[in-house]
Short mmCIF file of C-alpha atoms and ligand atoms in Angstrom, two decimals:
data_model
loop_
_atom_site.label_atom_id
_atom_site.label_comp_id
_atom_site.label_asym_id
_atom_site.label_seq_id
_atom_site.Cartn_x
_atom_site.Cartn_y
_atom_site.Cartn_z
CA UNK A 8 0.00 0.00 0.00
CA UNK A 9 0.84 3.57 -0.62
CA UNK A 10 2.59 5.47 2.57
CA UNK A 11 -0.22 7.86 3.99
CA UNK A 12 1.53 11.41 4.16
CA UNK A 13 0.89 13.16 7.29
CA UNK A 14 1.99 16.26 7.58
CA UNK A 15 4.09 17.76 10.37
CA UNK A 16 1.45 18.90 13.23
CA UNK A 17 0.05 22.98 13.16
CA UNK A 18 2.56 23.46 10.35
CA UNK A 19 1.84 25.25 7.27
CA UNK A 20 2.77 27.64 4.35
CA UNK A 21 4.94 29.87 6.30
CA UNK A 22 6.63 27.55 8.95
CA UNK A 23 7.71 25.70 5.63
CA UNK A 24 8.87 28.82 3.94
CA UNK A 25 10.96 29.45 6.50
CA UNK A 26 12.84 25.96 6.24
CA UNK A 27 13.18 27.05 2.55
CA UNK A 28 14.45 30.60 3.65
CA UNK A 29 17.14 29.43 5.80
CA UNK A 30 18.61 26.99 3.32
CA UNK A 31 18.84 29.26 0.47
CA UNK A 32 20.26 31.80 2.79
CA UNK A 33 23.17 29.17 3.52
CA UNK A 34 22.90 28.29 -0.02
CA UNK A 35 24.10 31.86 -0.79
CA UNK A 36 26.35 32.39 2.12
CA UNK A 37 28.41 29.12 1.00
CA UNK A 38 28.90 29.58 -2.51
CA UNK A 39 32.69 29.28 -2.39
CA UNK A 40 32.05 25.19 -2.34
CA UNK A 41 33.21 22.79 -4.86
CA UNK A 42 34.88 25.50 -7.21
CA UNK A 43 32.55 28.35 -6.59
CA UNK A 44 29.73 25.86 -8.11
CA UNK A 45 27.99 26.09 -4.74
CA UNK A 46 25.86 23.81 -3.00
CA UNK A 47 22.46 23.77 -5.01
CA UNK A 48 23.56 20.83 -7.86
CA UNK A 49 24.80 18.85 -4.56
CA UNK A 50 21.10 19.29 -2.56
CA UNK A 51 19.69 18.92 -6.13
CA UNK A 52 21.25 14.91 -6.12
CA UNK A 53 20.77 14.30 -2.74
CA UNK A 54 16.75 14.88 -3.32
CA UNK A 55 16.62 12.32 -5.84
CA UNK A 56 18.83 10.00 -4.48
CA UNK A 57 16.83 9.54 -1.65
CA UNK A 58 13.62 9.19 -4.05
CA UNK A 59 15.83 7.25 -6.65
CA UNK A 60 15.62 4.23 -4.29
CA UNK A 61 11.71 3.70 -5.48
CA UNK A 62 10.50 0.22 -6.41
CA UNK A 63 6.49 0.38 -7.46
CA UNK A 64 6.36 -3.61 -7.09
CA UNK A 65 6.87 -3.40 -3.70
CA UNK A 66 6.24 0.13 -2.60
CA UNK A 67 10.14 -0.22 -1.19
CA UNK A 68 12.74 2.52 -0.64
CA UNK A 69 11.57 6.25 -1.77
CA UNK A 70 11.74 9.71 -0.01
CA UNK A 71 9.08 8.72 2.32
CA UNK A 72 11.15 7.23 4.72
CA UNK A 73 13.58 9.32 5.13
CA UNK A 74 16.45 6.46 5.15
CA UNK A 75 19.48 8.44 4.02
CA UNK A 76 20.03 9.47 7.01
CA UNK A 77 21.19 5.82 8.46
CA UNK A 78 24.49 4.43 7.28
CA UNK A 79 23.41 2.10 5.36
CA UNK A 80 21.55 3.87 2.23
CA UNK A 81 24.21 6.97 3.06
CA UNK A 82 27.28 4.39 2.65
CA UNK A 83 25.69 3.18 -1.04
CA UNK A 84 28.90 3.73 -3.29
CA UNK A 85 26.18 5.48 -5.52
CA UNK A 86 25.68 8.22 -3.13
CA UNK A 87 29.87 9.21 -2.55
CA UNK A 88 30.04 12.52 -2.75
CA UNK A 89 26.06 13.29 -1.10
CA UNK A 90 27.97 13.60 2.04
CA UNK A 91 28.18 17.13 1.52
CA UNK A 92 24.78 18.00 0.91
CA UNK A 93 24.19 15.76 4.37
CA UNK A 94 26.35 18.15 6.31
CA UNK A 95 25.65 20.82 4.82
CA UNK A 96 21.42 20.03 6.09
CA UNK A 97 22.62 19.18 9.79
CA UNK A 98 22.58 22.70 11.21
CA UNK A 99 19.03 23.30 9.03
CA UNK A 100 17.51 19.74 10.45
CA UNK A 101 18.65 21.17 13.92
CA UNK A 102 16.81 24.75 13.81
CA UNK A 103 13.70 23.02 12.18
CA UNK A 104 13.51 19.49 14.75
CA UNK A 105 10.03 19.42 13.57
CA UNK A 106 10.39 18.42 10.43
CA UNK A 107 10.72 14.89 8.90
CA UNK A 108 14.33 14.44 7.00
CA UNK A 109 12.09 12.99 3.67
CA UNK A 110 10.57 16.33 3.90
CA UNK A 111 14.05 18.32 4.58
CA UNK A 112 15.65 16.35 1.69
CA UNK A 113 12.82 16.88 -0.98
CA UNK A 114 11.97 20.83 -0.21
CA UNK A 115 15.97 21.05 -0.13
CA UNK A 116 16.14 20.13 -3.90
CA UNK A 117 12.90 22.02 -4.56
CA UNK A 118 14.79 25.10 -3.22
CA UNK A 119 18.06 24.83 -4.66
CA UNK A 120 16.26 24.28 -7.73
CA UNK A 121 14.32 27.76 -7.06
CA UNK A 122 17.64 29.46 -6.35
CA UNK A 123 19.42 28.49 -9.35
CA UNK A 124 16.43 30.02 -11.33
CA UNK A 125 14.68 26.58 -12.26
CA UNK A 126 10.62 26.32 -12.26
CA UNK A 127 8.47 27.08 -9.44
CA UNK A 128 7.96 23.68 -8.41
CA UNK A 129 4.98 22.65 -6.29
CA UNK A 130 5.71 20.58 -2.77
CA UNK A 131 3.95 18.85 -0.22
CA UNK A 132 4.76 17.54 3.17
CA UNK A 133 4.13 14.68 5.13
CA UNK A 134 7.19 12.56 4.93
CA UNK A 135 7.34 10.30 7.95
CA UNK A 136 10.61 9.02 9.15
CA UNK A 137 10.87 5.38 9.27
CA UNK A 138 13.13 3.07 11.05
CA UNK A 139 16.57 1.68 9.53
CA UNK A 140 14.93 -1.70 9.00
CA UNK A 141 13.22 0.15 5.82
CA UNK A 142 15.95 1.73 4.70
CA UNK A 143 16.30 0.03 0.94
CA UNK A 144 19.27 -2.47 0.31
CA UNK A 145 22.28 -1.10 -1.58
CA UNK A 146 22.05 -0.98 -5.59
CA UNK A 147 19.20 0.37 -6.77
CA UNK A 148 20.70 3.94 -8.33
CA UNK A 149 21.43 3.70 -12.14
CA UNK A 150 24.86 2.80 -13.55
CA UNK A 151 25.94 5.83 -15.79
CA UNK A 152 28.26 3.34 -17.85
CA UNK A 153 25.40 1.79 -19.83
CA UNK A 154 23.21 2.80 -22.59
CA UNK A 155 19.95 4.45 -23.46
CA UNK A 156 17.87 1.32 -23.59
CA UNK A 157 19.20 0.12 -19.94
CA UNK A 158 17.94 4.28 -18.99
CA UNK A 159 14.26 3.23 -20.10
CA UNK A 160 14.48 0.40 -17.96
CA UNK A 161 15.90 1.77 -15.64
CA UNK A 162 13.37 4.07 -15.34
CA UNK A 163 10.53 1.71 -15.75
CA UNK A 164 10.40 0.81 -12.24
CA UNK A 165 9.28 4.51 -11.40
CA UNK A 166 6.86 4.45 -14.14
CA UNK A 167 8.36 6.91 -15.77
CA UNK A 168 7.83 7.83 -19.81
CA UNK A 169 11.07 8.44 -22.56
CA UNK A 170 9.18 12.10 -22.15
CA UNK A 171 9.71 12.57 -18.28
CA UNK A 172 13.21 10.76 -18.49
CA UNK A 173 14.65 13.22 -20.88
CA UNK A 174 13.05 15.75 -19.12
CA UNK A 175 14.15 14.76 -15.63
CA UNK A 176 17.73 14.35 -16.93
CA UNK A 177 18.41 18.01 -18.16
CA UNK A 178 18.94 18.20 -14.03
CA UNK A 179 22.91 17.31 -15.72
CA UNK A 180 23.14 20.98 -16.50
CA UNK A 181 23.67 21.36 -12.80
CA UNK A 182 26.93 20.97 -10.75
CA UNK A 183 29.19 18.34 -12.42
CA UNK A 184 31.07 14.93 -12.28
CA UNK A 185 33.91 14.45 -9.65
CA UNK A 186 36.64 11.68 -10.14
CA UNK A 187 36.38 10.90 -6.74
CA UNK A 188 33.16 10.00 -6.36
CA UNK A 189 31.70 8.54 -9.36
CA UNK A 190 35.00 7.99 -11.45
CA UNK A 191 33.70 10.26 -14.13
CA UNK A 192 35.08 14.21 -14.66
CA UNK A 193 33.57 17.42 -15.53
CA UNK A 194 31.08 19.52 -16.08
CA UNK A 195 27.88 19.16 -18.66
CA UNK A 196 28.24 22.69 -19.34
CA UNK A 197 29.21 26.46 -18.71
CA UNK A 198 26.29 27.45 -15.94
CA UNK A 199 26.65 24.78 -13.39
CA UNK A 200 24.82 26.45 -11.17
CA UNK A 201 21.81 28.12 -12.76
CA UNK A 202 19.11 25.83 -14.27
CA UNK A 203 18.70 26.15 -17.65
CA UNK A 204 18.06 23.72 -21.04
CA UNK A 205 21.95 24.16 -21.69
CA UNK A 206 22.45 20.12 -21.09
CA UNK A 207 20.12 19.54 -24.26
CA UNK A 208 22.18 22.09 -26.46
CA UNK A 209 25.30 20.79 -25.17
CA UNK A 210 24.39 17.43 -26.77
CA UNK A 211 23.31 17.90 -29.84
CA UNK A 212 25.70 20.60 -30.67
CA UNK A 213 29.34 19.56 -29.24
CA UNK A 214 31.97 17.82 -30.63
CA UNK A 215 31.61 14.75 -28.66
CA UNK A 216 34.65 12.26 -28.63
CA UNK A 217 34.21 9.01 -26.65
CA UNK A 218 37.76 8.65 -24.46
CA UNK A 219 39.09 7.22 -21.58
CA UNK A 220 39.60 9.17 -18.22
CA UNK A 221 42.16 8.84 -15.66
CA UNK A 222 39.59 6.29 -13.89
CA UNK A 223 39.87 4.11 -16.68
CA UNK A 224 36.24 4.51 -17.72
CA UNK A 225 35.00 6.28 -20.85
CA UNK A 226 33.05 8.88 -21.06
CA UNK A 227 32.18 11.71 -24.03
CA UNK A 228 34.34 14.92 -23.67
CA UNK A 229 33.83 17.87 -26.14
CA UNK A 230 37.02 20.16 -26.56
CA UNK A 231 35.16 22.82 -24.70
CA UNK A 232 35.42 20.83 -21.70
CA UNK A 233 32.38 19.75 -21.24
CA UNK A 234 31.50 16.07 -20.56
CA UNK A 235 28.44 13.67 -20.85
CA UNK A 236 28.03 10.55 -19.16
CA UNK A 237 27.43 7.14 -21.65
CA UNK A 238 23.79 7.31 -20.05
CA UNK A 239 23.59 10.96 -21.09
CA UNK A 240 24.80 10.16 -24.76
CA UNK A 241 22.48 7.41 -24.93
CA UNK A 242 19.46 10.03 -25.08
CA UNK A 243 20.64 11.08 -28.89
CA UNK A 244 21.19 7.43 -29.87
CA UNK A 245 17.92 6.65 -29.37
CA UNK A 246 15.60 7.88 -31.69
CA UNK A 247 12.23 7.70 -29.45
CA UNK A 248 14.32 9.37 -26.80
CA UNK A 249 16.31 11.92 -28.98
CA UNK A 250 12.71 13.76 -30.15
CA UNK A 251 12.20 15.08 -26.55
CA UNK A 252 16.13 16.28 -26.85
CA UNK A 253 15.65 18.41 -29.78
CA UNK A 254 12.40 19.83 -28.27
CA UNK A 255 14.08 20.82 -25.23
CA UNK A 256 17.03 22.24 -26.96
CA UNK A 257 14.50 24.75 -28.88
CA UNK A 258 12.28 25.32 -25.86
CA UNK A 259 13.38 25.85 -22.60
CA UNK A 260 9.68 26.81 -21.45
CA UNK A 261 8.64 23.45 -22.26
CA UNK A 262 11.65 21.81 -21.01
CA UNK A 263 10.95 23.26 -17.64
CA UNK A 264 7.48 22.73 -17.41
CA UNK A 265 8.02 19.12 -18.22
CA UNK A 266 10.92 18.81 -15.39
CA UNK A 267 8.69 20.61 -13.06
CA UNK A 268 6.09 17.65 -13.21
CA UNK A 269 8.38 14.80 -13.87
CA UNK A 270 10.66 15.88 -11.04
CA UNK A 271 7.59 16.58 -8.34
CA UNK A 272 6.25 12.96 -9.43
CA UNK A 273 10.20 11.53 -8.62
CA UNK A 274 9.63 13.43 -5.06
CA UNK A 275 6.39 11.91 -4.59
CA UNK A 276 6.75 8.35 -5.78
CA UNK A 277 4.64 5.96 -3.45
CA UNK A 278 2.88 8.62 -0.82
CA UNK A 279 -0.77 9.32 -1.34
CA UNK A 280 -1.03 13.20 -0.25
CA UNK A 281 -5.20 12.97 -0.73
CA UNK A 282 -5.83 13.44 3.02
CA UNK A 283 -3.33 17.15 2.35
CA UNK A 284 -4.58 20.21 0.87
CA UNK A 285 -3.06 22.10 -2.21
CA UNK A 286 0.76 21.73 -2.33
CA UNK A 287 2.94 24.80 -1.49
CA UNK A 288 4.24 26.95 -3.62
CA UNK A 289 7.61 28.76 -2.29
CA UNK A 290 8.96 32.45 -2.76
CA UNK A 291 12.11 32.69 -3.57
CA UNK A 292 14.54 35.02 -1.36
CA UNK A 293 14.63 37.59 -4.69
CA UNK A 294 11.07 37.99 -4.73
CA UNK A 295 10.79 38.29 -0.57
CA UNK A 296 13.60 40.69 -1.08
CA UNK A 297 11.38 42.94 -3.89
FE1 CCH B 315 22.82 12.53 -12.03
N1 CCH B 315 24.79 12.01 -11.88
N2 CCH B 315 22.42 10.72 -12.89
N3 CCH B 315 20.84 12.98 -12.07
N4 CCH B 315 23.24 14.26 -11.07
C1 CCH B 315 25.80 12.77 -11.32
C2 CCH B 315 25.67 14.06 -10.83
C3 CCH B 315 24.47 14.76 -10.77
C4 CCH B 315 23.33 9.76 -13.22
C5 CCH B 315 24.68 9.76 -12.90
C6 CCH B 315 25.34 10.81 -12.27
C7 CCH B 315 19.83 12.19 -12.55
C8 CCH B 315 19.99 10.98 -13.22
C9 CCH B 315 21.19 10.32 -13.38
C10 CCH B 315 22.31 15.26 -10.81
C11 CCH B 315 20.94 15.18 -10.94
C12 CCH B 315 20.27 14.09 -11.50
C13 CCH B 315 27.02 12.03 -11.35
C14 CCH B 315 28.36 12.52 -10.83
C15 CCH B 315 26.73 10.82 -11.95
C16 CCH B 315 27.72 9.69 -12.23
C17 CCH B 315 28.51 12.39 -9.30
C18 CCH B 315 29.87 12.86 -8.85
O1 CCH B 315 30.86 12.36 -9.40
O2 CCH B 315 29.92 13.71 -7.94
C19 CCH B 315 22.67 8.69 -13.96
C20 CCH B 315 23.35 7.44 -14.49
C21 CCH B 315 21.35 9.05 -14.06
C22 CCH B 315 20.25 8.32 -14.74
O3 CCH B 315 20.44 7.72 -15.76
C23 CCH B 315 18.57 12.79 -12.23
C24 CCH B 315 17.20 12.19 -12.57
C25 CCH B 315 18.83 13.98 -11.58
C26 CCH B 315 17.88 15.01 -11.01
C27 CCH B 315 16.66 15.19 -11.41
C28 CCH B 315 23.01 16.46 -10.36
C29 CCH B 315 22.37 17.82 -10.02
C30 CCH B 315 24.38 16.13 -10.32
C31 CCH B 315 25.54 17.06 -9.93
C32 CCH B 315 25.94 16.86 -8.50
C33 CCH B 315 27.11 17.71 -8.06
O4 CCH B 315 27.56 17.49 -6.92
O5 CCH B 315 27.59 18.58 -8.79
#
């Protein structure tokens, strides 16, 4: 069965805004991390690595939970390098002890998102933590050395479209690849850290040549310096999958109306919010400042 969201008790619009606030203040007051790229492409992961643990057969893993926060989903060699965005959360989950982590982890990606000048995107509480007997076995993030055809499957177990999965990948025009963590280097593109459909131009319009890195895996680098993933490069092999590519590339309206609702449905995967009212829609700190 579904998980029944319940939403944090006498909270509402403001106390949530206020989460928001504080985290895009740090965002801004931290923007010296990881090469001035900030933290918002970090928070931006973490959210759906935490929801990338869905399985609809089973109703298993998901940001319901909130199970990052025990060792065992946190230690996943998928999620090296999400230790950041876990710190950088600790003194926000300590002003806020109120709030479920599912529901700090989601609304943190929802407001880096919002900071970087992505889409409005709509959120809803009611996250409840669970205990570290539900946190989801290791494995179940996608392997970026495979092709466009393992993507769809992939991506089948969310229920997702070759539409939404296009859509939800643009998030690679954020932040970038680090050696360290995932054995793969560089950045998609020139803005990592404002949202834009630059990850769909990037692809279709670079020089792409598939070498070797100092990891010994092989990945597409353009003489720009820009890099996709063989997952990434598998989106312009595939004809059904490529269509949604060119779109974005010409339409960065559509492009982010299409993330907006493929990306709330990756938050939301396995929760049934009918027993919450309208989802909340967040200021960002420009428009409280105007
Ligand atoms: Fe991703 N991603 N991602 N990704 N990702 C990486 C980094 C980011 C895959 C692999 C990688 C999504 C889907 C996929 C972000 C958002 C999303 C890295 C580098 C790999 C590898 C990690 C490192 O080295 O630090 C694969 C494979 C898939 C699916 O096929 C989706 C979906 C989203 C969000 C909607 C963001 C943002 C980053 C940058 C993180 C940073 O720290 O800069």
């Amino acid at each position: 069965a579904l998980h029944l969201a319940q939403a944090e008790d006498g909270k509402g619009l403001d106390d949530f805004q206020k989460v928001y606030n504080a985290i895009a203040e740090k965002l801004r007051d931290e923007d010296e991390f990881d090469g001035y790229i900030g933290y918002g492409p970090n928070l931006v992961r973490l959210s759906w690595h935490v929801s990338g643990t869905f399985d609809k057969n089973d109703n298993s893993g998901g940001s319901f939970g909130g199970t990052y926060r025990f060792k065992k989903e946190a230690d996943d060699p998928a999620n090296k390098g999400l230790q950041n965005a876990a710190r950088f959360l600790e003194p926000i989950a300590k002003k806020f002890p109120w709030i479920s982590h599912g529901d700090l982890y989601t609304l943190a990606g929802v407001t880096a998102l919002q900071e970087m000048q992505g889409p409005k995107i709509p959120w809803r509480p009611g996250r409840v933590d669970a205990d570290e007997k539900d946190a989801p076995e290791n494995g179940r993030l996608p392997d970026a050395s495979k092709d466009g055809n393992y993507v769809r499957h992939y991506f089948g177990r969310f229920g997702f479209s070759d539409q939404e999965i296009v859509a939800l990948l643009g998030a690679h025009c954020l932040g970038k690849t680090h050696l360290e963590n995932s054995g793969y280097e560089g950045p998609w593109g020139a803005a990592t850290n404002t949202f834009t459909n630059e990850f769909f131009v990037n692809l279709l319009n670079e020089n792409w040549k598939l070498e070797k890195n100092d990891a010994g895996n092989e990945q597409y680098n353009s003489n720009k310096g820009y890099m996709m993933l063989p997952t990434d490069y598998g989106l312009i092999q595939d004809g059904k999958f490529k269509k949604y590519v060119e779109k974005y590339a010409k339409d960065q309206d559509a492009f982010f109306e299409d993330f907006k609702s493929a990306y709330v449905k990756l938050l939301e995967n396995g929760i049934d919010f009918s027993k919450l009212g309208k989802a909340y829609v967040f200021k960002t700190l420009d428009e409280q400042d105007s």
